[in-house]
Tab-separated table of C-alpha atoms and ligand atoms in Angstrom:
chain	number	residue	atom	x	y	z
A	12	MET	CA	0.000	0.000	0.000
A	13	THR	CA	1.589	3.223	-1.145
A	14	VAL	CA	0.210	6.445	0.170
A	15	PRO	CA	1.454	9.507	-1.704
A	16	ALA	CA	3.850	11.430	0.526
A	17	MET	CA	2.616	14.641	2.108
A	18	ARG	CA	4.424	17.618	0.584
A	19	LEU	CA	5.952	20.161	2.905
A	20	LEU	CA	7.668	23.432	2.102
A	21	ILE	CA	10.177	24.706	4.629
A	22	VAL	CA	11.031	28.404	4.371
A	23	GLU	CA	14.078	29.077	6.519
A	24	ASP	CA	17.181	31.144	5.847
A	25	ASP	CA	19.357	29.630	8.583
A	26	PRO	CA	21.141	26.834	6.681
A	27	VAL	CA	21.861	24.708	9.759
A	28	LEU	CA	18.276	24.805	10.987
A	29	ALA	CA	16.874	24.317	7.472
A	30	ASP	CA	19.094	21.309	6.911
A	31	GLY	CA	18.114	19.745	10.227
A	32	LEU	CA	14.414	20.234	9.503
A	33	VAL	CA	14.642	18.859	5.985
A	34	ARG	CA	16.493	15.754	7.163
A	35	SER	CA	14.275	15.067	10.091
A	36	LEU	CA	11.029	15.497	8.142
A	37	ARG	CA	12.285	13.447	5.205
A	38	SER	CA	13.167	10.643	7.584
A	39	SER	CA	9.522	10.751	8.664
A	40	ASP	CA	8.555	10.173	5.006
A	41	TYR	CA	7.440	13.640	4.072
A	42	ALA	CA	8.357	15.013	0.641
A	43	VAL	CA	10.191	18.172	1.623
A	44	ASP	CA	11.196	21.221	-0.410
A	45	CYS	CA	13.106	24.127	1.040
A	46	ALA	CA	13.253	27.825	0.197
A	47	THR	CA	15.903	30.033	1.774
A	48	ASP	CA	14.330	33.453	1.220
A	49	GLY	CA	10.864	34.945	1.030
A	50	GLY	CA	10.938	35.781	-2.685
A	51	GLU	CA	11.800	32.216	-3.588
A	52	ALA	CA	9.088	30.913	-1.258
A	53	ASP	CA	6.522	33.208	-2.861
A	54	LEU	CA	7.413	31.952	-6.343
A	55	ILE	CA	7.335	28.306	-5.307
A	56	LEU	CA	3.989	28.763	-3.574
A	57	SER	CA	2.503	30.565	-6.615
A	58	ALA	CA	3.325	27.599	-8.789
A	59	GLY	CA	2.838	24.524	-6.636
A	60	THR	CA	0.655	22.973	-3.991
A	61	TYR	CA	1.794	21.837	-0.574
A	62	ASP	CA	0.076	20.106	2.305
A	63	LEU	CA	1.848	22.344	4.800
A	64	VAL	CA	4.221	25.301	4.893
A	65	ILE	CA	6.696	25.792	7.749
A	66	LEU	CA	7.515	29.472	7.616
A	67	ASP	CA	10.236	31.488	9.318
A	68	LEU	CA	9.363	35.179	9.791
A	69	GLY	CA	12.743	36.903	9.523
A	70	LEU	CA	13.721	36.193	5.914
A	71	PRO	CA	15.737	37.971	3.215
A	72	ARG	CA	13.921	39.728	0.333
A	73	LEU	CA	10.376	39.215	1.587
A	74	ASP	CA	9.554	38.583	5.212
A	75	GLY	CA	7.412	35.681	6.356
A	76	TYR	CA	4.395	37.909	7.036
A	77	GLU	CA	4.410	39.071	3.414
A	78	VAL	CA	4.833	35.524	2.078
A	79	LEU	CA	1.827	34.502	4.169
A	80	ARG	CA	-0.209	37.537	3.157
A	81	ARG	CA	0.361	36.807	-0.548
A	82	LEU	CA	-0.421	33.117	-0.109
A	83	ARG	CA	-3.772	33.869	1.513
A	84	ARG	CA	-4.563	36.588	-1.006
A	85	ARG	CA	-4.259	33.978	-3.737
A	86	GLY	CA	-7.015	32.096	-1.951
A	87	SER	CA	-4.796	29.299	-0.644
A	88	ARG	CA	-5.811	27.607	2.580
A	89	THR	CA	-2.643	25.547	2.882
A	90	PRO	CA	-1.882	25.193	6.596
A	91	VAL	CA	0.991	27.416	7.703
A	92	LEU	CA	3.105	26.835	10.798
A	93	ILE	CA	5.109	29.900	11.727
A	94	LEU	CA	8.540	29.279	13.162
A	95	THR	CA	10.296	32.189	14.669
A	96	ALA	CA	12.661	33.637	17.195
A	97	LEU	CA	10.271	36.544	17.685
A	98	ASP	CA	8.125	35.838	20.668
A	99	SER	CA	6.073	38.877	21.454
A	100	LEU	CA	2.335	38.614	21.759
A	101	GLU	CA	2.081	41.217	19.020
A	102	ASP	CA	4.026	39.029	16.567
A	103	ARG	CA	1.892	36.023	17.340
A	104	VAL	CA	-1.302	37.955	16.846
A	105	LYS	CA	-0.065	39.462	13.601
A	106	GLY	CA	0.843	36.033	12.214
A	107	LEU	CA	-2.448	34.496	13.226
A	108	ASP	CA	-4.392	37.490	11.869
A	109	LEU	CA	-2.701	37.027	8.511
A	110	GLY	CA	-3.910	33.439	8.406
A	111	ALA	CA	-1.205	31.332	10.065
A	112	ASP	CA	-2.568	28.150	11.627
A	113	ASP	CA	-0.015	27.589	14.355
A	114	TYR	CA	3.041	29.149	15.892
A	115	LEU	CA	6.242	27.654	17.307
A	116	THR	CA	8.985	29.687	18.960
A	117	LYS	CA	12.677	28.897	18.482
A	118	PRO	CA	14.338	27.025	20.007
A	119	PHE	CA	11.941	24.088	19.836
A	120	ASP	CA	12.346	20.312	19.861
A	121	LEU	CA	11.807	18.292	16.736
A	122	PRO	CA	9.278	15.904	18.318
A	123	GLU	CA	7.064	18.863	19.181
A	124	LEU	CA	7.404	20.282	15.687
A	125	GLU	CA	6.508	16.927	14.164
A	126	ALA	CA	3.463	16.560	16.407
A	127	ARG	CA	2.227	19.972	15.285
A	128	VAL	CA	2.919	19.131	11.646
A	129	ARG	CA	0.815	15.973	11.922
A	130	ALA	CA	-2.034	17.858	13.586
A	131	LEU	CA	-2.054	20.625	10.972
A	132	ILE	CA	-1.975	18.191	8.066
A	133	ARG	CA	-4.934	16.298	9.531
A	134	ARG	CA	-6.841	19.552	9.858
A	135	GLY	CA	-5.874	20.662	6.358
A	136	GLN	CA	-7.101	17.446	4.806
A	137	SER	CA	-10.568	17.942	6.159
A	138	GLY	CA	-10.655	21.510	4.793
A	139	GLY	CA	-9.108	21.640	1.318
A	140	GLY	CA	-8.539	24.586	-1.004
A	141	SER	CA	-11.136	27.021	-2.163
A	142	LEU	CA	-13.107	26.952	-5.381
A	143	LEU	CA	-13.687	30.206	-7.229
A	144	THR	CA	-16.596	30.247	-9.667
A	145	HIS	CA	-17.532	32.657	-12.408
A	146	GLY	CA	-20.429	31.606	-14.618
A	147	ALA	CA	-19.436	28.275	-16.166
A	148	LEU	CA	-15.852	28.671	-14.964
A	149	THR	CA	-14.458	27.044	-11.805
A	150	LEU	CA	-10.928	27.584	-10.508
A	151	ASP	CA	-9.584	25.169	-7.911
A	152	THR	CA	-7.033	27.281	-6.021
A	153	ALA	CA	-5.428	24.328	-4.263
A	154	GLY	CA	-5.263	21.961	-7.245
A	155	ARG	CA	-4.307	24.829	-9.606
A	156	ARG	CA	-6.748	23.778	-12.310
A	157	VAL	CA	-9.633	25.336	-14.155
A	158	LEU	CA	-12.850	23.720	-15.304
A	159	LEU	CA	-15.209	25.094	-17.911
A	160	ASP	CA	-18.654	23.527	-17.731
A	161	GLY	CA	-17.014	20.778	-15.686
A	162	GLU	CA	-14.388	20.038	-18.367
A	163	PRO	CA	-10.690	20.690	-17.636
A	164	LEU	CA	-9.333	23.712	-19.489
A	165	GLU	CA	-5.700	23.685	-20.589
A	166	LEU	CA	-4.038	26.735	-19.029
A	167	SER	CA	-0.459	27.441	-17.989
A	168	ALA	CA	0.394	28.185	-14.355
A	169	ARG	CA	0.825	31.902	-15.189
A	170	GLU	CA	-2.481	32.025	-17.066
A	171	ILE	CA	-4.187	30.451	-14.063
A	172	GLY	CA	-2.481	33.050	-11.855
A	173	VAL	CA	-3.813	35.933	-13.967
A	174	LEU	CA	-7.270	34.407	-14.116
A	175	GLU	CA	-7.312	33.859	-10.360
A	176	VAL	CA	-6.541	37.516	-9.654
A	177	LEU	CA	-9.260	38.603	-12.102
A	178	MET	CA	-11.785	36.168	-10.609
A	179	LEU	CA	-11.039	37.311	-7.063
A	180	ARG	CA	-11.830	40.870	-8.192
A	181	SER	CA	-14.542	40.035	-10.674
A	182	GLY	CA	-16.437	43.125	-11.868
A	183	ARG	CA	-13.635	45.436	-10.731
A	184	VAL	CA	-10.731	46.859	-12.683
A	185	VAL	CA	-7.346	45.261	-11.949
A	186	ASN	CA	-4.324	47.174	-13.180
A	187	LYS	CA	-1.208	45.638	-14.633
A	188	ASP	CA	0.860	46.538	-11.589
A	189	GLN	CA	-1.487	44.591	-9.324
A	190	LEU	CA	-1.345	41.615	-11.672
A	191	ALA	CA	2.416	41.819	-11.901
A	192	GLU	CA	2.730	42.022	-8.138
A	193	GLU	CA	0.627	38.906	-7.662
A	194	LEU	CA	2.501	36.948	-10.275
A	195	TYR	CA	6.146	37.744	-9.808
A	196	GLY	CA	8.761	37.526	-7.122
A	197	TRP	CA	9.857	40.698	-5.508
A	198	ASP	CA	13.062	41.285	-7.408
A	199	GLU	CA	12.016	39.968	-10.794
A	200	GLU	CA	11.748	42.281	-13.742
A	201	VAL	CA	8.060	42.935	-14.220
A	202	SER	CA	7.017	43.008	-17.813
A	203	ALA	CA	3.761	44.643	-18.839
A	204	ASN	CA	4.119	42.865	-22.180
A	205	ALA	CA	4.096	39.480	-20.475
A	206	ILE	CA	0.840	40.353	-18.729
A	207	GLU	CA	-0.670	41.385	-22.058
A	208	VAL	CA	0.352	38.067	-23.546
A	209	TYR	CA	-1.247	36.071	-20.717
A	210	VAL	CA	-4.457	38.082	-20.969
A	211	HIS	CA	-4.519	37.634	-24.741
A	212	ARG	CA	-4.160	33.856	-24.391
A	213	LEU	CA	-6.799	33.709	-21.684
A	214	ARG	CA	-9.231	35.632	-23.886
A	215	ARG	CA	-8.709	33.237	-26.767
A	216	LYS	CA	-9.466	30.284	-24.512
A	217	LEU	CA	-12.326	31.820	-22.556
A	218	GLU	CA	-14.226	33.926	-25.071
A	219	PRO	CA	-15.827	30.971	-26.883
A	220	ALA	CA	-17.426	30.170	-23.513
A	221	GLY	CA	-18.798	33.690	-23.131
A	222	VAL	CA	-16.276	34.795	-20.498
A	223	THR	CA	-15.111	38.322	-21.293
A	224	ILE	CA	-11.978	40.114	-20.077
A	225	ARG	CA	-12.309	43.779	-21.008
A	226	THR	CA	-9.380	46.145	-21.455
A	227	ILE	CA	-10.042	49.424	-19.704
A	228	ARG	CA	-7.648	51.695	-21.532
A	229	GLY	CA	-5.086	53.295	-19.257
A	230	LEU	CA	-6.450	51.460	-16.208
A	231	GLY	CA	-6.204	47.714	-16.622
A	232	TYR	CA	-8.448	44.718	-17.071
A	233	LEU	CA	-11.882	43.764	-15.892
A	234	LEU	CA	-13.461	40.342	-15.806
A	235	GLU	CA	-17.081	41.029	-16.668
A	236	LYS	CA	-19.684	39.654	-14.332
A	237	PRO	CA	-21.269	36.576	-15.880
A	238	ALA	CA	-24.532	37.333	-17.731
A	239	HIS	CA	-26.280	34.696	-15.636
A	240	ASP	CA	-24.531	32.991	-12.781
A	241	GLY	CA	-26.951	30.262	-12.005
A	242	ASN	CA	-28.606	31.811	-8.999
A	243	LEU	CA	-31.244	34.451	-8.531
A	244	SER	CA	-29.601	36.545	-5.855
B	24	LIG	CA1	15.393	33.802	9.818
């Protein structure tokens, strides 16, 4: 009986601690990836799905709070365990307010960490990601896939990212800067052309189904509210 391994992402810039965590969790049969700064973590989390994120707060490039804020803004409900040397009540509250699920202060023992990891994964499995809907379109934020009338639609990870931002703000104008910010790491060159290309491709794939992305000249893009969205409210 093979059960697919649970996937964990560790975000920790202290190499000794990161290495110890990776080893210990791998020996407990988790599939473990590691990011050593916040920008890298943000990119990895935009593209992939994890069962749990273990997140340090003090990180280069993008701090842990910002990584968490972006993750939740994308609609992800992946459980997040914050790991930090900061131990003020204020820090705890801030982390939990931003959507962290648990909090462990350094130094900690590995058995305690592992117990918390198991508990969070159990909780996460009963919850799952969120589904965004827009007319006939459904976007599964955890599984990173899109269905049109229940049929899978072939979209790249970036196209799904653009669509997700537009769906989250359906009926409102989203400018290119906002899209770029959601899609790219902090230090990456942001290209307005790239955004135009993704929107163009999305239009080609979605317009036959009556889903319209309007260009509001000088302002940005707007995903039009569906003509009928299946309920009478
Ligand atoms: Ca740190």
